[in-house]
Coordinates of C-alpha atoms in Angstrom, one line a residue:
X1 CA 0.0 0.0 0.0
X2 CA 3.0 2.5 0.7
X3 CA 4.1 1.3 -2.4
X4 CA 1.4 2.5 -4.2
X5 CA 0.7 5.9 -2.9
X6 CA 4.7 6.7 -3.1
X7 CA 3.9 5.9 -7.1
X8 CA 0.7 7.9 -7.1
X9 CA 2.4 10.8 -5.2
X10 CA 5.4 10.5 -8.0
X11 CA 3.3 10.7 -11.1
X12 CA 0.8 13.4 -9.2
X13 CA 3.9 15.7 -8.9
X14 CA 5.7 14.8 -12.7
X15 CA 1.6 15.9 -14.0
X16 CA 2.0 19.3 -12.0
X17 CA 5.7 20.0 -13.3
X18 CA 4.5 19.4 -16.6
X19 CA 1.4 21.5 -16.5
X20 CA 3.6 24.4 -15.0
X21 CA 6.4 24.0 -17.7
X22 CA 3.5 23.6 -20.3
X23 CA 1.7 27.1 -19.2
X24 CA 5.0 29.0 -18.6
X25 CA 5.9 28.0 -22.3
X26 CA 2.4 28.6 -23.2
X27 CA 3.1 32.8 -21.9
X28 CA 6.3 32.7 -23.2
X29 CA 5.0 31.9 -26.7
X30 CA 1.9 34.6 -26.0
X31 CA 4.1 37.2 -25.4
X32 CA 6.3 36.0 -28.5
X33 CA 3.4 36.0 -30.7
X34 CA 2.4 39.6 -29.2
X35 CA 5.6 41.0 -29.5
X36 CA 6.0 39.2 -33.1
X37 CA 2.3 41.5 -34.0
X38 CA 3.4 44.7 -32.7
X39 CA 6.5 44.6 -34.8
X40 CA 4.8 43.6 -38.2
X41 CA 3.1 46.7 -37.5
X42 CA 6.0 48.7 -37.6
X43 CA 7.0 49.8 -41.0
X44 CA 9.5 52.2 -42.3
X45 CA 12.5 53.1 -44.9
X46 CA 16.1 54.2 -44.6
X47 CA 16.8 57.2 -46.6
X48 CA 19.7 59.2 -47.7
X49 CA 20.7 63.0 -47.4
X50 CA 23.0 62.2 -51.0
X51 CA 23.5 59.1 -52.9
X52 CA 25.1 58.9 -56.1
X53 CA 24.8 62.8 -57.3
X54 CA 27.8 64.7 -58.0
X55 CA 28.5 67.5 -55.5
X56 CA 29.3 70.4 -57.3
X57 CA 28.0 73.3 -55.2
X58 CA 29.1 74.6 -51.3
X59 CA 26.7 71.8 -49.7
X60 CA 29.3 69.7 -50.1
X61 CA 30.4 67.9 -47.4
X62 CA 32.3 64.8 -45.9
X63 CA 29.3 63.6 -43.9
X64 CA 26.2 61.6 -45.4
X65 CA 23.1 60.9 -43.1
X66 CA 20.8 58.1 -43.3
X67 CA 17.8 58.8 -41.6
X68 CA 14.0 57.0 -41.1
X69 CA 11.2 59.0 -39.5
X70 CA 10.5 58.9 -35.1
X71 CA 8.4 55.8 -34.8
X72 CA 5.7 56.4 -32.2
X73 CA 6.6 54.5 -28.7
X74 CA 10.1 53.7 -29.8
X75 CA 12.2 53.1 -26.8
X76 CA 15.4 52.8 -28.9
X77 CA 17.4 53.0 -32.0
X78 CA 20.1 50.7 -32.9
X79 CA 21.9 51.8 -36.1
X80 CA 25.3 50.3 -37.5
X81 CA 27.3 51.4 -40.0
X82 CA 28.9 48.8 -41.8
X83 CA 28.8 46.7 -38.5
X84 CA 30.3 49.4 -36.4
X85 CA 27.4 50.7 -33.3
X86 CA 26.7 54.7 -34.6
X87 CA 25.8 57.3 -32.1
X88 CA 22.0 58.2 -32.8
X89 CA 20.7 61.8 -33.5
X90 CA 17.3 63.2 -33.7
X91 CA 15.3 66.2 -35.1
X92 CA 12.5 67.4 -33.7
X93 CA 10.4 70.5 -34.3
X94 CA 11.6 72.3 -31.2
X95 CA 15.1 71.8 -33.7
X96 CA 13.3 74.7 -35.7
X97 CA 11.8 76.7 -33.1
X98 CA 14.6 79.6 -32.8
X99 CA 14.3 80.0 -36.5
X100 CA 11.7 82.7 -38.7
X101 CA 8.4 80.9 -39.4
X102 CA 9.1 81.7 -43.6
X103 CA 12.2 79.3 -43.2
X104 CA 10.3 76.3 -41.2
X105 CA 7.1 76.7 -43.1
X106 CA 9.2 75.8 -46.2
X107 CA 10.9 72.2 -44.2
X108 CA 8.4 69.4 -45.0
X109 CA 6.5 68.1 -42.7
X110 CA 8.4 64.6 -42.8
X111 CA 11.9 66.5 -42.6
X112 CA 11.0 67.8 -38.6
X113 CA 10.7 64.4 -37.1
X114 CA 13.9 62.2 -37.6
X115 CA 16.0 59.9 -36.3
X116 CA 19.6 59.7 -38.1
X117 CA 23.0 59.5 -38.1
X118 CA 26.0 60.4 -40.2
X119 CA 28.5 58.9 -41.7
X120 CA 31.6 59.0 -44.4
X121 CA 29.8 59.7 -47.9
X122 CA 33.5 58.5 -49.6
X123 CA 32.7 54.9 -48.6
X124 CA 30.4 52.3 -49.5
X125 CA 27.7 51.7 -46.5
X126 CA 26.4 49.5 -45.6
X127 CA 23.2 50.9 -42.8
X128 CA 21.3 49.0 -40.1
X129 CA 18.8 50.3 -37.4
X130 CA 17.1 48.3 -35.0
X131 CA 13.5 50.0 -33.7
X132 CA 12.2 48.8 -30.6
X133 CA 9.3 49.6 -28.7
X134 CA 7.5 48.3 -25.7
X135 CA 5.6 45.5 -27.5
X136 CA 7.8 44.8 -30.2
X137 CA 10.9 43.9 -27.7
X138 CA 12.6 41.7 -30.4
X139 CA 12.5 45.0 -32.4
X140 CA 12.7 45.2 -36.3
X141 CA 15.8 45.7 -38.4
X142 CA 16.0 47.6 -41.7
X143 CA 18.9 47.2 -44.0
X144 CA 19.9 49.0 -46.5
X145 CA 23.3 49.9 -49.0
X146 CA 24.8 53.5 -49.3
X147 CA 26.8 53.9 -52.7
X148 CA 29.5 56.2 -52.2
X149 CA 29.2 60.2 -53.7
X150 CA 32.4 61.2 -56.2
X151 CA 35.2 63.2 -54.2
X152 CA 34.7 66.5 -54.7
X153 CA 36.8 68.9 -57.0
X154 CA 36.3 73.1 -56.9
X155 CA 37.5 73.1 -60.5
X156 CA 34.6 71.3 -61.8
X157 CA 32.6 73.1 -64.2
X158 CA 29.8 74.8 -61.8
X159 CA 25.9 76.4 -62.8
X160 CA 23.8 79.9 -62.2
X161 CA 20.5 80.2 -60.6
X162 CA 17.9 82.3 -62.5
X163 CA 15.4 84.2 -60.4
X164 CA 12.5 86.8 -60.9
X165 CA 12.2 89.8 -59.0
X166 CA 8.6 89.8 -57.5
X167 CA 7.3 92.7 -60.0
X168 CA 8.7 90.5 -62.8
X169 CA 11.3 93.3 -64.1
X170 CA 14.4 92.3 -63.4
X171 CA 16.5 89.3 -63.1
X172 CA 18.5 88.0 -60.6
X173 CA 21.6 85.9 -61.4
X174 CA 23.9 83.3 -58.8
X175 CA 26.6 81.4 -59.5
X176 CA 26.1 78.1 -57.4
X177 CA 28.2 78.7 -54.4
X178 CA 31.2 76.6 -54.5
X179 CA 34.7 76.2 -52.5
X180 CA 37.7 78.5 -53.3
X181 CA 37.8 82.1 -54.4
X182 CA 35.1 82.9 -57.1
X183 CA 35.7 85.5 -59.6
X184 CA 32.8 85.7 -62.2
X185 CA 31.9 87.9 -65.1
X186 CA 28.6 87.6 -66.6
X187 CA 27.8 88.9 -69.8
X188 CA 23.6 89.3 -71.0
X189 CA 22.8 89.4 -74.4
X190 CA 19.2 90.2 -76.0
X191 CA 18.7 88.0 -78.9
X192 CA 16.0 88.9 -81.8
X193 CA 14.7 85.8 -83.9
X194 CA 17.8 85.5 -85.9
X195 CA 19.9 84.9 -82.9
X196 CA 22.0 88.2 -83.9
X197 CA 22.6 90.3 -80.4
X198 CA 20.7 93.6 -80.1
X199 CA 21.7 94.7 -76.4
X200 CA 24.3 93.3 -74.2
X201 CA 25.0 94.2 -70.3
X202 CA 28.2 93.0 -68.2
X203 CA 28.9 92.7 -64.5
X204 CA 31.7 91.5 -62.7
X205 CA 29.0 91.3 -59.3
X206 CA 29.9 87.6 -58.0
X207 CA 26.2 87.1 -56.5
X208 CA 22.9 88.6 -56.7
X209 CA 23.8 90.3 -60.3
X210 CA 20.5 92.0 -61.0
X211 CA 19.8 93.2 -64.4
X212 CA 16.5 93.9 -66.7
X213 CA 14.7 91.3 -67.9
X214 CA 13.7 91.3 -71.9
X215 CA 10.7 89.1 -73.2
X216 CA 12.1 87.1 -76.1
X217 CA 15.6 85.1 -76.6
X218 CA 17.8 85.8 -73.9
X219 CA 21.3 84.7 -73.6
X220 CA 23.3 84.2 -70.1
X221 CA 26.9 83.7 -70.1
X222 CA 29.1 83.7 -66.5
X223 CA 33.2 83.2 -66.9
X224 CA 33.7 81.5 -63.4
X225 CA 37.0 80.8 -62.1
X226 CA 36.6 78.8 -58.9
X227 CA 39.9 79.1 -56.8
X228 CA 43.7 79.9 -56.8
X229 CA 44.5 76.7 -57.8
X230 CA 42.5 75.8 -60.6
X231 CA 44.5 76.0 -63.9
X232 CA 41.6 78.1 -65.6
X233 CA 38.0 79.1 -65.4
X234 CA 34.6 78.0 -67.2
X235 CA 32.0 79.7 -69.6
X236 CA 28.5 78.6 -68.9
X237 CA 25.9 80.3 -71.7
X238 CA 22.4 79.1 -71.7
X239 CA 19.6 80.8 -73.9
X240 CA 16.4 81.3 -72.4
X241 CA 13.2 82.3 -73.5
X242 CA 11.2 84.3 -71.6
X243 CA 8.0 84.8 -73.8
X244 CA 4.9 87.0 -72.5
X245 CA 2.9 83.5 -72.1
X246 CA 5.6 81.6 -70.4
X247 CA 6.0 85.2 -67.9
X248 CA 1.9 85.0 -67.2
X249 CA 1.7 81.1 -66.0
X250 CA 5.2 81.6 -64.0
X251 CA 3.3 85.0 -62.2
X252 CA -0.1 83.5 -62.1
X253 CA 1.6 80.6 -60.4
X254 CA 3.8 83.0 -58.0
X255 CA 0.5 84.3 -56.5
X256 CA -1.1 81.6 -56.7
X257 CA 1.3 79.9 -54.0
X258 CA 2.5 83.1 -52.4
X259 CA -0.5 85.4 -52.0
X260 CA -1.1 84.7 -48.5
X261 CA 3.2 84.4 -48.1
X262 CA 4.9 87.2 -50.0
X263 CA 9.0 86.7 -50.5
X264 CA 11.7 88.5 -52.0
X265 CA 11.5 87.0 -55.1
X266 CA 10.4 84.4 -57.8
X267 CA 12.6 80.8 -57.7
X268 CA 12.9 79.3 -61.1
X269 CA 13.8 76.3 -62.5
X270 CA 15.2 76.0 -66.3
X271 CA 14.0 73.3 -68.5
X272 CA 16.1 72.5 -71.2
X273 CA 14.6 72.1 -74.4
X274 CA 15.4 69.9 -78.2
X275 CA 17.0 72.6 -79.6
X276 CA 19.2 73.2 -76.4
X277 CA 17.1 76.6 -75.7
X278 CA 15.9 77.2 -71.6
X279 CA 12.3 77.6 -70.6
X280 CA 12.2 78.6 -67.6
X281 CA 8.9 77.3 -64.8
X282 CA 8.1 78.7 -61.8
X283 CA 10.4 76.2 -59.1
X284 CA 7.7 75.5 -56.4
X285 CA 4.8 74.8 -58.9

């Protein structure tokens, strides 16, 4: 009879360690499963400040970012940089808040809420981050490659910006800021339909040259030499047509975007056309 209970006594307690091990695995798994949810919910992209353009103008820099937007309840992220742990940076609107409301009111929306870091734009990357919030405590990893930007050089051939003033009289003409001591001298020639020059102005103003603006065929030439070292400078000429139609859907689309927000001056953007001429289109359209 003592025999019997002892057995009964031995199988009652292997049932009960069982059931416990059985249930503990069974919350173990629930909280896998819940955890495995609240990261499938989390969904996102890594994205680059420059990839694979050629830096020609004074935004040049050593540094690339990669950046994905602030996840809501994130309580960390893990980023690696070619499998080396990178200190995490973030931007927030209170980033903006000491500046003039016409700067932030022109930062998008998705550009005031990131979490990023940097990194050396003359190598290959390859960039992780880890997200991990209080549900999702296995967090979720994004991978994705950075292909290297070209060095630099301040004797590369550079561009202009054409602007509008706002009463659509004059232009304004930039060289694209670049490294080194700039010395420019820009040269404006009126063209009639044969292409033959019938007025010509000349400046040797290195930024913000202002100068009338002619409807028609209008010819823009800048000789730019870019630094002290550089063996010689460039001649960038582009012809542009500024006809009275083109003028009224660039204006009408000014005031259109700017009548409640009025700025120093029209941004524009030149198309180039078949036969190599400019139109120019109003830049925020």
């Amino acid at each position: 009879m003592l025999k019997l209970n002892y057995l009964k006594s031995i199988v009652l307690l292997s049932i009960t360690i069982l059931t416990f091990f059985s249930c503990e695995k069974n919350k173990e798994e629930e909280g896998l499963d819940k955890s495995a949810v609240a990261c499938s919910d989390i969904k996102f992209d890594i994205l680059f400040s420059s990839n694979g353009e050629k830096i020609i103008s004074l935004n040049y820099s050593e540094k690339s970012s990669a950046y994905i937007p602030i996840i809501e309840d994130a309580v960390s992220y893990e980023w690696t940089v070619n499998g080396e742990s990178v200190e995490n940076k973030f931007i927030t609107p209170d980033t903006f808040k000491d500046l003039p409301s016409e700067i932030t009111d022109a930062i998008p929306n998705h550009l005031k809420n990131l979490a990023y870091v940097e990194f050396d734009r003359f190598k290959d990357a390859e960039v992780s981050v880890t997200v991990k919030t209080k549900e999702c405590t296995e967090g979720i990893t994004v991978t994705k490659s950075f292909t290297k930007t070209p060095p630099f050089n301040s004797c590369d051939p550079i561009s202009y910006h054409v602007d509008l003033t706002k009463d659509f009289k004059n232009l304004i003409l930039n060289v694209n800021d670049v490294l080194g001591t700039i010395q420019t001298t820009w040269t404006v020639n009126s063209l009639n339909d044969s292409g033959s020059v019938v007025g010509t102005t000349t400046s040797n103003e290195v930024r913000n040259y202002t100068t009338a603006l002619n409807e028609g065929l209008v010819e823009i030439c800048v000789d730019v030499t870019t630094s002290h070292h550089c063996t010689g400078g460039v001649t960038i000429c582009k012809k542009i047509v500024f006809s009275k139609e083109n003028l009224e859907e660039i204006k009408k689309d000014y005031e259109e975007h700017y009548k409640t927000n009025p700025i120093e001056h029209v941004s524009l953007r030149l198309v180039k056309n078949d036969d190599e001429t400019y139109t120019p289109t109003y830049s925020f359209k």
